CSV table of N, CA and C and ligand atoms in Angstrom, one decimal:
chain,number,residue,atom,x,y,z
A,587,UNK,N,-26.3,-16.6,30.5
A,587,UNK,CA,-25.7,-15.8,29.4
A,587,UNK,C,-25.8,-14.3,29.7
A,588,UNK,N,-24.9,-13.6,29.2
A,588,UNK,CA,-24.9,-12.1,29.4
A,588,UNK,C,-24.5,-11.4,28.1
A,589,UNK,N,-25.1,-10.3,27.9
A,589,UNK,CA,-24.7,-9.4,26.8
A,589,UNK,C,-23.5,-8.6,27.3
A,590,UNK,N,-22.4,-8.7,26.5
A,590,UNK,CA,-21.2,-8.1,26.9
A,590,UNK,C,-21.1,-6.7,26.3
A,591,UNK,N,-20.3,-5.8,26.9
A,591,UNK,CA,-20.1,-4.5,26.4
A,591,UNK,C,-19.0,-4.5,25.4
A,592,UNK,N,-19.3,-4.0,24.2
A,592,UNK,CA,-18.3,-4.0,23.1
A,592,UNK,C,-17.4,-2.7,23.2
A,593,UNK,N,-16.1,-2.9,23.3
A,593,UNK,CA,-15.2,-1.8,23.4
A,593,UNK,C,-15.1,-1.1,22.0
A,594,UNK,N,-14.9,0.2,22.1
A,594,UNK,CA,-14.9,1.0,20.9
A,594,UNK,C,-13.5,1.7,20.7
A,595,UNK,N,-13.1,1.7,19.5
A,595,UNK,CA,-11.9,2.5,19.1
A,595,UNK,C,-12.0,3.9,19.6
A,596,UNK,N,-11.0,4.5,20.3
A,596,UNK,CA,-9.6,4.1,20.5
A,596,UNK,C,-9.3,3.4,21.8
A,597,UNK,N,-10.2,2.5,22.3
A,597,UNK,CA,-9.8,1.8,23.5
A,597,UNK,C,-8.5,1.0,23.3
A,598,UNK,N,-7.5,1.2,24.2
A,598,UNK,CA,-6.2,0.6,24.0
A,598,UNK,C,-6.3,-0.9,24.0
A,599,UNK,N,-7.3,-1.5,24.7
A,599,UNK,CA,-7.4,-3.0,24.7
A,599,UNK,C,-7.6,-3.6,23.4
A,600,UNK,N,-8.2,-2.8,22.5
A,600,UNK,CA,-8.4,-3.3,21.1
A,600,UNK,C,-7.1,-3.4,20.3
A,601,UNK,N,-6.0,-2.9,20.9
A,601,UNK,CA,-4.7,-2.9,20.3
A,601,UNK,C,-3.8,-3.9,20.8
A,602,UNK,N,-4.3,-4.8,21.7
A,602,UNK,CA,-3.4,-5.7,22.4
A,602,UNK,C,-3.5,-7.1,21.7
A,603,UNK,N,-2.5,-7.9,21.9
A,603,UNK,CA,-2.4,-9.2,21.3
A,603,UNK,C,-3.2,-10.2,22.3
A,604,UNK,N,-4.1,-10.9,21.8
A,604,UNK,CA,-4.8,-11.9,22.6
A,604,UNK,C,-4.0,-13.2,22.8
A,605,UNK,N,-4.3,-13.8,23.9
A,605,UNK,CA,-3.5,-15.0,24.3
A,605,UNK,C,-4.2,-16.3,23.9
A,606,UNK,N,-3.5,-17.3,23.5
A,606,UNK,CA,-4.1,-18.6,23.2
A,606,UNK,C,-4.9,-19.2,24.4
A,607,UNK,N,-6.0,-19.8,24.0
A,607,UNK,CA,-6.8,-20.5,25.1
A,607,UNK,C,-6.1,-21.9,25.4
A,608,UNK,N,-5.9,-22.1,26.6
A,608,UNK,CA,-5.2,-23.4,27.0
A,608,UNK,C,-6.2,-24.3,27.7
A,609,UNK,N,-7.2,-23.7,28.4
A,609,UNK,CA,-8.2,-24.5,29.2
A,609,UNK,C,-9.5,-24.5,28.5
A,610,UNK,N,-10.0,-25.7,28.1
A,610,UNK,CA,-11.4,-25.8,27.5
A,610,UNK,C,-12.4,-26.2,28.5
A,611,UNK,N,-12.7,-25.2,29.3
A,611,UNK,CA,-13.5,-25.4,30.6
A,611,UNK,C,-14.8,-24.7,30.6
A,612,UNK,N,-15.4,-24.6,31.7
A,612,UNK,CA,-16.7,-24.0,31.9
A,612,UNK,C,-16.6,-22.5,31.6
A,613,UNK,N,-15.4,-21.9,32.0
A,613,UNK,CA,-15.3,-20.4,31.7
A,613,UNK,C,-15.2,-20.1,30.2
A,614,UNK,N,-14.6,-21.0,29.5
A,614,UNK,CA,-14.6,-20.8,28.0
A,614,UNK,C,-16.0,-21.0,27.4
A,615,UNK,N,-16.7,-22.0,27.9
A,615,UNK,CA,-18.1,-22.2,27.4
A,615,UNK,C,-19.0,-21.0,27.7
A,616,UNK,N,-18.8,-20.4,28.9
A,616,UNK,CA,-19.6,-19.2,29.2
A,616,UNK,C,-19.2,-18.0,28.3
A,617,UNK,N,-17.9,-17.9,28.1
A,617,UNK,CA,-17.4,-16.8,27.2
A,617,UNK,C,-18.0,-16.9,25.8
A,618,UNK,N,-18.0,-18.2,25.3
A,618,UNK,CA,-18.5,-18.4,23.9
A,618,UNK,C,-20.0,-18.1,23.9
A,619,UNK,N,-20.8,-18.6,24.9
A,619,UNK,CA,-22.2,-18.3,25.0
A,619,UNK,C,-22.5,-16.8,25.0
A,620,UNK,N,-21.7,-16.1,25.9
A,620,UNK,CA,-21.9,-14.6,26.0
A,620,UNK,C,-21.6,-13.9,24.7
A,621,UNK,N,-20.5,-14.4,24.0
A,621,UNK,CA,-20.2,-13.7,22.7
A,621,UNK,C,-21.3,-13.9,21.7
A,622,UNK,N,-21.9,-15.1,21.7
A,622,UNK,CA,-23.0,-15.4,20.8
A,622,UNK,C,-24.2,-14.5,21.1
A,623,UNK,N,-24.5,-14.4,22.4
A,623,UNK,CA,-25.6,-13.5,22.8
A,623,UNK,C,-25.4,-12.1,22.3
A,624,UNK,N,-24.2,-11.6,22.5
A,624,UNK,CA,-23.8,-10.3,22.1
A,624,UNK,C,-23.8,-10.1,20.6
A,625,UNK,N,-23.3,-11.1,19.9
A,625,UNK,CA,-23.3,-11.1,18.4
A,625,UNK,C,-24.8,-11.0,17.9
A,626,UNK,N,-25.7,-11.8,18.4
A,626,UNK,CA,-27.0,-11.8,17.9
A,626,UNK,C,-27.8,-10.5,18.3
A,627,UNK,N,-27.4,-10.0,19.5
A,627,UNK,CA,-28.0,-8.7,20.0
A,627,UNK,C,-27.6,-7.6,19.1
A,628,UNK,N,-26.4,-7.6,18.6
A,628,UNK,CA,-25.9,-6.5,17.7
A,628,UNK,C,-26.2,-6.7,16.3
A,629,UNK,N,-26.7,-7.9,15.9
A,629,UNK,CA,-26.9,-8.3,14.5
A,629,UNK,C,-25.6,-8.2,13.7
A,630,UNK,N,-24.5,-8.5,14.3
A,630,UNK,CA,-23.2,-8.6,13.5
A,630,UNK,C,-23.1,-10.0,12.9
A,631,UNK,N,-22.0,-10.2,12.1
A,631,UNK,CA,-21.8,-11.6,11.6
A,631,UNK,C,-20.6,-12.2,12.3
A,632,UNK,N,-19.8,-11.4,13.0
A,632,UNK,CA,-18.6,-12.0,13.7
A,632,UNK,C,-18.2,-11.2,14.9
A,633,UNK,N,-17.7,-11.8,15.9
A,633,UNK,CA,-17.3,-11.1,17.1
A,633,UNK,C,-16.1,-11.8,17.7
A,634,UNK,N,-15.1,-11.0,18.2
A,634,UNK,CA,-13.9,-11.6,18.8
A,634,UNK,C,-13.9,-11.3,20.3
A,635,UNK,N,-13.3,-12.2,21.1
A,635,UNK,CA,-13.3,-11.9,22.5
A,635,UNK,C,-12.7,-10.6,22.9
A,636,UNK,N,-11.6,-10.2,22.3
A,636,UNK,CA,-11.0,-8.9,22.7
A,636,UNK,C,-11.9,-7.7,22.6
A,637,UNK,N,-12.9,-7.8,21.6
A,637,UNK,CA,-13.8,-6.7,21.5
A,637,UNK,C,-14.7,-6.5,22.7
A,638,UNK,N,-14.7,-7.6,23.5
A,638,UNK,CA,-15.5,-7.6,24.8
A,638,UNK,C,-14.5,-7.4,26.0
A,639,UNK,N,-13.2,-7.1,25.7
A,639,UNK,CA,-12.3,-6.9,26.7
A,639,UNK,C,-11.6,-8.1,27.3
A,640,UNK,N,-11.9,-9.3,26.6
A,640,UNK,CA,-11.3,-10.6,27.1
A,640,UNK,C,-10.2,-10.9,26.1
A,641,UNK,N,-8.9,-10.8,26.5
A,641,UNK,CA,-7.8,-11.0,25.6
A,641,UNK,C,-7.4,-12.4,25.4
A,642,UNK,N,-8.4,-13.2,24.8
A,642,UNK,CA,-8.2,-14.6,24.5
A,642,UNK,C,-8.6,-14.8,23.1
A,643,UNK,N,-7.9,-15.8,22.5
A,643,UNK,CA,-8.1,-16.1,21.0
A,643,UNK,C,-9.4,-16.9,20.8
A,644,UNK,N,-10.5,-16.1,20.8
A,644,UNK,CA,-11.8,-16.8,20.6
A,644,UNK,C,-12.6,-15.9,19.7
A,645,UNK,N,-13.2,-16.5,18.6
A,645,UNK,CA,-14.0,-15.8,17.6
A,645,UNK,C,-15.3,-16.6,17.5
A,646,UNK,N,-16.4,-15.9,17.4
A,646,UNK,CA,-17.7,-16.5,17.0
A,646,UNK,C,-18.2,-15.8,15.8
A,647,UNK,N,-18.9,-16.6,14.9
A,647,UNK,CA,-19.5,-16.1,13.7
A,647,UNK,C,-20.8,-16.7,13.5
A,648,UNK,N,-21.7,-16.0,12.8
A,648,UNK,CA,-22.9,-16.6,12.2
A,648,UNK,C,-23.3,-15.8,11.0
A,649,UNK,N,-23.2,-16.4,9.8
A,649,UNK,CA,-23.4,-15.6,8.6
A,649,UNK,C,-24.8,-15.8,8.1
A,650,UNK,N,-25.7,-16.5,8.9
A,650,UNK,CA,-27.0,-16.8,8.4
A,650,UNK,C,-27.9,-15.5,8.8
A,651,UNK,N,-29.1,-15.5,8.3
A,651,UNK,CA,-30.0,-14.4,8.6
A,651,UNK,C,-30.9,-14.7,9.8
A,652,UNK,N,-30.8,-16.0,10.3
A,652,UNK,CA,-31.8,-16.4,11.3
A,652,UNK,C,-31.1,-17.1,12.5
A,653,UNK,N,-29.8,-16.7,12.7
A,653,UNK,CA,-29.1,-17.3,13.9
A,653,UNK,C,-29.0,-18.8,13.8
A,654,UNK,N,-28.9,-19.4,12.6
A,654,UNK,CA,-29.0,-20.8,12.5
A,654,UNK,C,-27.6,-21.4,12.2
A,655,UNK,N,-26.5,-20.6,12.1
A,655,UNK,CA,-25.2,-21.2,11.7
A,655,UNK,C,-24.1,-20.7,12.6
A,656,UNK,N,-24.3,-20.9,13.9
A,656,UNK,CA,-23.2,-20.5,14.8
A,656,UNK,C,-21.9,-21.3,14.6
A,657,UNK,N,-20.8,-20.6,14.6
A,657,UNK,CA,-19.5,-21.2,14.5
A,657,UNK,C,-18.5,-20.7,15.5
A,658,UNK,N,-17.7,-21.5,16.1
A,658,UNK,CA,-16.8,-21.1,17.1
A,658,UNK,C,-15.3,-21.4,16.6
A,659,UNK,N,-14.5,-20.5,16.7
A,659,UNK,CA,-13.1,-20.7,16.3
A,659,UNK,C,-12.2,-20.3,17.5
A,660,UNK,N,-11.6,-21.3,18.1
A,660,UNK,CA,-10.7,-21.0,19.2
A,660,UNK,C,-9.2,-21.2,18.7
A,661,UNK,N,-8.4,-20.3,19.0
A,661,UNK,CA,-7.0,-20.3,18.6
A,661,UNK,C,-6.9,-20.4,17.1
A,662,UNK,N,-7.6,-19.6,16.3
A,662,UNK,CA,-7.6,-19.8,14.8
A,662,UNK,C,-6.3,-19.3,14.2
A,663,UNK,N,-5.9,-20.0,13.1
A,663,UNK,CA,-4.7,-19.7,12.4
A,663,UNK,C,-5.0,-19.8,10.9
A,664,UNK,N,-4.5,-18.8,10.2
A,664,UNK,CA,-4.7,-18.8,8.7
A,664,UNK,C,-3.6,-19.7,8.1
A,665,UNK,N,-4.0,-20.8,7.4
A,665,UNK,CA,-3.0,-21.7,6.8
A,665,UNK,C,-2.7,-21.3,5.4
A,666,UNK,N,-3.7,-21.0,4.6
A,666,UNK,CA,-3.5,-20.7,3.2
A,666,UNK,C,-4.4,-19.5,2.9
A,667,UNK,N,-4.0,-18.7,1.9
A,667,UNK,CA,-4.9,-17.7,1.4
A,667,UNK,C,-4.6,-17.5,-0.1
A,668,UNK,N,-5.7,-17.3,-0.9
A,668,UNK,CA,-5.5,-17.1,-2.3
A,668,UNK,C,-6.5,-16.2,-2.9
A,669,UNK,N,-6.1,-15.5,-3.9
A,669,UNK,CA,-7.0,-14.5,-4.6
A,669,UNK,C,-7.2,-13.3,-3.7
A,670,UNK,N,-7.2,-12.1,-4.3
A,670,UNK,CA,-7.4,-10.9,-3.6
A,670,UNK,C,-8.6,-10.2,-4.1
A,671,UNK,N,-9.3,-9.5,-3.2
A,671,UNK,CA,-10.5,-8.7,-3.6
A,671,UNK,C,-10.6,-7.5,-2.6
A,672,UNK,N,-11.3,-6.5,-3.2
A,672,UNK,CA,-11.6,-5.3,-2.4
A,672,UNK,C,-13.0,-5.5,-1.8
A,673,UNK,N,-13.1,-5.4,-0.4
A,673,UNK,CA,-14.3,-5.7,0.2
A,673,UNK,C,-14.7,-4.6,1.1
A,674,UNK,N,-16.0,-4.3,1.2
A,674,UNK,CA,-16.5,-3.2,2.0
A,674,UNK,C,-16.7,-3.8,3.4
A,675,UNK,N,-16.1,-3.2,4.4
A,675,UNK,CA,-16.2,-3.7,5.8
A,675,UNK,C,-16.6,-2.6,6.8
A,676,UNK,N,-17.1,-3.1,7.9
A,676,UNK,CA,-17.4,-2.2,9.0
A,676,UNK,C,-17.1,-3.0,10.3
A,677,UNK,N,-17.2,-2.4,11.4
A,677,UNK,CA,-16.8,-3.1,12.7
A,677,UNK,C,-17.6,-2.6,13.8
A,678,UNK,N,-18.1,-3.5,14.7
A,678,UNK,CA,-18.9,-3.1,15.9
A,678,UNK,C,-18.0,-2.2,16.8
A,679,UNK,N,-16.7,-2.3,16.7
A,679,UNK,CA,-15.8,-1.5,17.6
A,679,UNK,C,-15.4,-0.2,17.0
A,680,UNK,N,-15.8,0.0,15.7
A,680,UNK,CA,-15.5,1.3,15.0
A,680,UNK,C,-16.8,1.8,14.4
A,681,UNK,N,-17.8,2.2,15.3
A,681,UNK,CA,-19.1,2.6,14.8
A,681,UNK,C,-19.0,3.7,13.8
A,682,UNK,N,-19.9,3.7,12.8
A,682,UNK,CA,-20.0,4.8,11.8
A,682,UNK,C,-19.0,4.8,10.7
A,683,UNK,N,-18.1,3.8,10.7
A,683,UNK,CA,-17.1,3.8,9.6
A,683,UNK,C,-17.3,2.6,8.7
A,684,UNK,N,-17.3,2.8,7.4
A,684,UNK,CA,-17.4,1.8,6.4
A,684,UNK,C,-16.3,2.0,5.4
A,685,UNK,N,-15.5,1.0,5.1
A,685,UNK,CA,-14.4,1.3,4.1
A,685,UNK,C,-14.0,0.0,3.4
A,686,UNK,N,-13.3,0.2,2.3
A,686,UNK,CA,-12.9,-0.9,1.5
A,686,UNK,C,-11.5,-1.4,1.9
A,687,UNK,N,-11.4,-2.7,2.1
A,687,UNK,CA,-10.0,-3.2,2.4
A,687,UNK,C,-9.8,-4.4,1.5
A,688,UNK,N,-8.5,-4.7,1.3
A,688,UNK,CA,-8.1,-5.9,0.5
A,688,UNK,C,-8.1,-7.1,1.4
A,689,UNK,N,-8.7,-8.1,0.9
A,689,UNK,CA,-8.7,-9.4,1.7
A,689,UNK,C,-8.5,-10.6,0.7
A,690,UNK,N,-8.0,-11.7,1.2
A,690,UNK,CA,-7.9,-12.9,0.4
A,690,UNK,C,-9.3,-13.4,0.2
A,691,UNK,N,-9.6,-13.9,-1.1
A,691,UNK,CA,-10.9,-14.4,-1.4
A,691,UNK,C,-11.2,-15.8,-0.8
A,692,UNK,N,-10.1,-16.6,-0.7
A,692,UNK,CA,-10.2,-17.9,-0.2
A,692,UNK,C,-9.2,-18.2,0.9
A,693,UNK,N,-9.6,-18.8,2.0
A,693,UNK,CA,-8.6,-19.1,3.0
A,693,UNK,C,-8.8,-20.5,3.5
A,694,UNK,N,-7.7,-21.1,4.1
A,694,UNK,CA,-7.9,-22.3,4.9
A,694,UNK,C,-7.5,-21.9,6.3
A,695,UNK,N,-8.4,-22.3,7.2
A,695,UNK,CA,-8.2,-22.0,8.6
A,695,UNK,C,-8.1,-23.2,9.5
A,696,UNK,N,-7.2,-23.1,10.4
A,696,UNK,CA,-7.1,-24.2,11.4
A,696,UNK,C,-7.4,-23.6,12.8
A,697,UNK,N,-8.3,-24.3,13.5
A,697,UNK,CA,-8.7,-23.8,14.8
A,697,UNK,C,-9.2,-25.0,15.7
A,698,UNK,N,-9.5,-24.6,16.9
A,698,UNK,CA,-10.1,-25.6,17.8
A,698,UNK,C,-11.6,-25.2,18.1
A,699,UNK,N,-12.4,-26.2,18.3
A,699,UNK,CA,-13.8,-25.9,18.7
A,699,UNK,C,-13.9,-25.7,20.2
A,700,UNK,N,-15.1,-25.5,20.7
A,700,UNK,CA,-15.2,-25.2,22.1
A,700,UNK,C,-14.8,-26.3,23.1
A,701,UNK,N,-14.7,-27.5,22.5
A,701,UNK,CA,-14.2,-28.7,23.3
A,701,UNK,C,-12.7,-28.9,23.2
A,702,UNK,N,-12.1,-28.1,22.3
A,702,UNK,CA,-10.6,-28.3,22.1
A,702,UNK,C,-10.3,-29.1,20.9
A,703,UNK,N,-11.3,-29.6,20.2
A,703,UNK,CA,-11.1,-30.5,19.1
A,703,UNK,C,-10.5,-29.6,17.9
A,704,UNK,N,-9.4,-30.1,17.3
A,704,UNK,CA,-8.8,-29.4,16.2
A,704,UNK,C,-9.5,-29.6,14.9
A,705,UNK,N,-9.7,-28.6,14.1
A,705,UNK,CA,-10.3,-28.8,12.8
A,705,UNK,C,-9.7,-27.8,11.7
A,706,UNK,N,-9.9,-28.2,10.5
A,706,UNK,CA,-9.5,-27.3,9.4
A,706,UNK,C,-10.7,-27.1,8.5
A,707,UNK,N,-10.8,-25.9,8.0
A,707,UNK,CA,-11.9,-25.6,7.1
A,707,UNK,C,-11.5,-24.6,6.0
A,708,UNK,N,-12.0,-24.8,4.8
A,708,UNK,CA,-11.8,-23.9,3.7
A,708,UNK,C,-13.0,-23.0,3.6
A,709,UNK,N,-12.7,-21.7,3.5
A,709,UNK,CA,-13.8,-20.7,3.5
A,709,UNK,C,-13.6,-19.8,2.3
A,710,UNK,N,-14.7,-19.3,1.8
A,710,UNK,CA,-14.6,-18.2,0.7
A,710,UNK,C,-15.7,-17.2,0.9
A,711,UNK,N,-15.7,-16.2,0.1
A,711,UNK,CA,-16.8,-15.2,0.1
A,711,UNK,C,-16.7,-14.4,1.5
A,712,UNK,N,-17.9,-14.0,1.9
A,712,UNK,CA,-18.0,-13.3,3.2
A,712,UNK,C,-17.5,-14.0,4.4
A,713,UNK,N,-17.6,-15.4,4.3
A,713,UNK,CA,-17.1,-16.2,5.4
A,713,UNK,C,-15.6,-16.0,5.5
A,714,UNK,N,-14.9,-16.0,4.4
A,714,UNK,CA,-13.4,-15.8,4.5
A,714,UNK,C,-13.1,-14.4,4.9
A,715,UNK,N,-13.8,-13.4,4.5
A,715,UNK,CA,-13.6,-12.0,4.9
A,715,UNK,C,-13.8,-11.8,6.4
A,716,UNK,N,-14.9,-12.4,6.8
A,716,UNK,CA,-15.3,-12.3,8.3
A,716,UNK,C,-14.2,-12.9,9.1
A,717,UNK,N,-13.7,-14.0,8.8
A,717,UNK,CA,-12.6,-14.7,9.6
A,717,UNK,C,-11.3,-13.9,9.6
A,718,UNK,N,-11.0,-13.3,8.4
A,718,UNK,CA,-9.8,-12.5,8.4
A,718,UNK,C,-9.9,-11.3,9.3
A,719,UNK,N,-11.1,-10.6,9.2
A,719,UNK,CA,-11.4,-9.5,10.1
A,719,UNK,C,-11.2,-9.8,11.5
A,720,UNK,N,-11.8,-11.0,11.9
A,720,UNK,CA,-11.8,-11.3,13.4
A,720,UNK,C,-10.4,-11.7,13.8
A,721,UNK,N,-9.7,-12.4,13.0
A,721,UNK,CA,-8.3,-12.8,13.4
A,721,UNK,C,-7.4,-11.6,13.5
A,722,UNK,N,-7.7,-10.6,12.7
A,722,UNK,CA,-7.0,-9.3,12.9
A,722,UNK,C,-7.2,-8.8,14.3
A,723,UNK,N,-8.5,-8.9,14.8
A,723,UNK,CA,-8.8,-8.4,16.2
A,723,UNK,C,-7.9,-9.1,17.2
A,724,UNK,N,-7.7,-10.4,17.0
A,724,UNK,CA,-6.9,-11.2,18.0
A,724,UNK,C,-5.5,-10.7,18.0
A,725,UNK,N,-5.1,-10.0,16.9
A,725,UNK,CA,-3.7,-9.5,16.9
A,725,UNK,C,-3.6,-8.0,17.2
A,726,UNK,N,-4.8,-7.4,17.6
A,726,UNK,CA,-4.8,-6.0,18.0
A,726,UNK,C,-4.9,-5.1,16.7
A,727,UNK,N,-5.3,-5.7,15.6
A,727,UNK,CA,-5.4,-4.9,14.4
A,727,UNK,C,-6.9,-4.6,14.0
A,728,UNK,N,-7.2,-3.4,13.5
A,728,UNK,CA,-8.5,-3.0,13.1
A,728,UNK,C,-8.6,-2.8,11.6
A,729,UNK,N,-9.8,-3.0,11.1
A,729,UNK,CA,-9.9,-2.9,9.6
A,729,UNK,C,-9.5,-1.5,9.1
A,730,UNK,N,-9.6,-0.5,10.0
A,730,UNK,CA,-9.3,0.9,9.6
A,730,UNK,C,-7.8,1.0,9.3
A,731,UNK,N,-7.0,0.1,9.9
A,731,UNK,CA,-5.5,0.1,9.7
A,731,UNK,C,-5.2,-0.3,8.2
A,732,UNK,N,-6.2,-0.9,7.6
A,732,UNK,CA,-6.0,-1.4,6.2
A,732,UNK,C,-6.6,-0.5,5.2
A,733,UNK,N,-7.2,0.6,5.6
A,733,UNK,CA,-7.8,1.5,4.6
A,733,UNK,C,-6.6,2.2,3.9
A,734,UNK,N,-6.9,2.9,2.8
A,734,UNK,CA,-5.9,3.6,2.1
A,734,UNK,C,-5.4,4.7,2.9
A,735,UNK,N,-4.1,5.2,2.7
A,735,UNK,CA,-3.5,6.3,3.4
A,735,UNK,C,-4.4,7.5,3.3
A,736,UNK,N,-5.0,7.8,2.2
A,736,UNK,CA,-5.8,9.0,2.0
A,736,UNK,C,-7.0,8.9,2.9
A,737,UNK,N,-7.6,7.7,2.9
A,737,UNK,CA,-8.8,7.5,3.7
A,737,UNK,C,-8.5,7.7,5.2
A,738,UNK,N,-7.3,7.2,5.6
A,738,UNK,CA,-6.9,7.3,7.1
A,738,UNK,C,-6.7,8.8,7.4
A,739,UNK,N,-6.0,9.5,6.5
A,739,UNK,CA,-5.8,10.9,6.8
A,739,UNK,C,-7.1,11.7,6.9
A,740,UNK,N,-8.0,11.4,6.1
A,740,UNK,CA,-9.4,12.1,6.1
A,740,UNK,C,-10.0,11.7,7.5
A,741,UNK,N,-9.9,10.5,7.9
A,741,UNK,CA,-10.5,10.0,9.1
A,741,UNK,C,-9.9,10.8,10.3
A,742,UNK,N,-8.6,10.9,10.3
A,742,UNK,CA,-7.9,11.5,11.4
A,742,UNK,C,-8.3,13.0,11.5
A,743,UNK,N,-8.4,13.6,10.3
A,743,UNK,CA,-8.8,15.1,10.3
A,743,UNK,C,-10.2,15.2,10.9
A,744,UNK,N,-11.1,14.3,10.5
A,744,UNK,CA,-12.5,14.3,11.0
A,744,UNK,C,-12.5,14.1,12.5
A,745,UNK,N,-11.7,13.2,13.0
A,745,UNK,CA,-11.6,12.9,14.4
A,745,UNK,C,-11.1,14.2,15.2
A,746,UNK,N,-10.2,14.9,14.6
A,746,UNK,CA,-9.6,16.1,15.2
A,746,UNK,C,-10.7,17.1,15.4
A,747,UNK,N,-11.5,17.3,14.3
A,747,UNK,CA,-12.5,18.3,14.3
A,747,UNK,C,-13.6,17.9,15.4
A,748,UNK,N,-13.9,16.6,15.4
A,748,UNK,CA,-14.9,16.2,16.4
A,748,UNK,C,-14.4,16.5,17.8
A,749,UNK,N,-13.1,16.2,18.1
A,749,UNK,CA,-12.7,16.4,19.5
A,749,UNK,C,-12.5,17.8,19.8
A,750,UNK,N,-12.2,18.7,18.8
A,750,UNK,CA,-12.1,20.1,19.0
A,750,UNK,C,-13.5,20.6,19.3
A,751,UNK,N,-14.5,20.2,18.6
A,751,UNK,CA,-15.9,20.7,18.8
A,751,UNK,C,-16.4,20.2,20.2
A,752,UNK,N,-16.0,19.0,20.6
A,752,UNK,CA,-16.4,18.5,21.9
A,752,UNK,C,-15.8,19.4,23.0
A,753,UNK,N,-14.5,19.8,22.8
A,753,UNK,CA,-13.9,20.6,23.8
A,753,UNK,C,-14.5,22.0,23.9
A,754,UNK,N,-14.9,22.5,22.7
A,754,UNK,CA,-15.5,23.9,22.7
A,754,UNK,C,-16.9,23.9,23.4
A,755,UNK,N,-17.7,22.8,23.1
A,755,UNK,CA,-19.0,22.8,23.7
A,755,UNK,C,-18.9,22.6,25.2
A,756,UNK,N,-17.9,21.8,25.6
A,756,UNK,CA,-17.7,21.6,27.1
A,756,UNK,C,-17.3,22.9,27.7
A,757,UNK,N,-16.5,23.7,27.0
A,757,UNK,CA,-16.0,25.0,27.5
A,757,UNK,C,-17.2,25.9,27.6
A,758,UNK,N,-18.1,25.9,26.6
A,758,UNK,CA,-19.3,26.8,26.7
A,758,UNK,C,-20.2,26.4,27.9
A,759,UNK,N,-20.3,25.1,28.0
A,759,UNK,CA,-21.2,24.7,29.1
A,759,UNK,C,-20.6,25.1,30.5
A,760,UNK,N,-19.3,25.1,30.6
A,760,UNK,CA,-18.8,25.4,31.9
A,760,UNK,C,-18.6,26.9,32.0
A,761,UNK,N,-18.8,27.6,31.0
A,761,UNK,CA,-18.8,29.1,31.0
A,761,UNK,C,-17.3,29.6,30.9
A,762,UNK,N,-16.4,28.8,30.6
A,762,UNK,CA,-15.0,29.2,30.5
A,762,UNK,C,-14.7,29.5,29.0
A,763,UNK,N,-13.7,30.2,28.7
A,763,UNK,CA,-13.3,30.5,27.4
A,763,UNK,C,-12.5,29.4,26.8
B,664,NI,NI1,-14.5,-5.9,14.0
């Protein structure tokens, strides 16, 4: 097993569509194991393969406190959603940002397990929120895209200031104006 490097926004690979998994083989098993190792290492509740630069439709989750509830979703699809709620989210690929997004309170998901077996599951609460967040990753979407327009404008302004400061300090270091 190996701890994978998690890509961070604005890495363009986080914006790409992931491909369906067709082969349920040793390579997939290794990817799933590595995603779990990375998830547990970062103390997250969910992780998608594209966050590790692997553009395949694979998601792992564990919503327990003690790594006792690992779940694998290969080629996941949202079948039903109902109820809406505002939920506070963050993302390993967008460090330092927490924001409220609208999510369905209950979902039905269809996916395959690591052996390729098809299953359907009804999820609610954080479980439902987590899967919606991870399925967004498979489509190249980040939770910050779902923040209010005001919040996104504030973020963009903060990013501009940060990159300007970075440029200034680099200029000072190199002794140029
Ligand atoms: Ni995320």
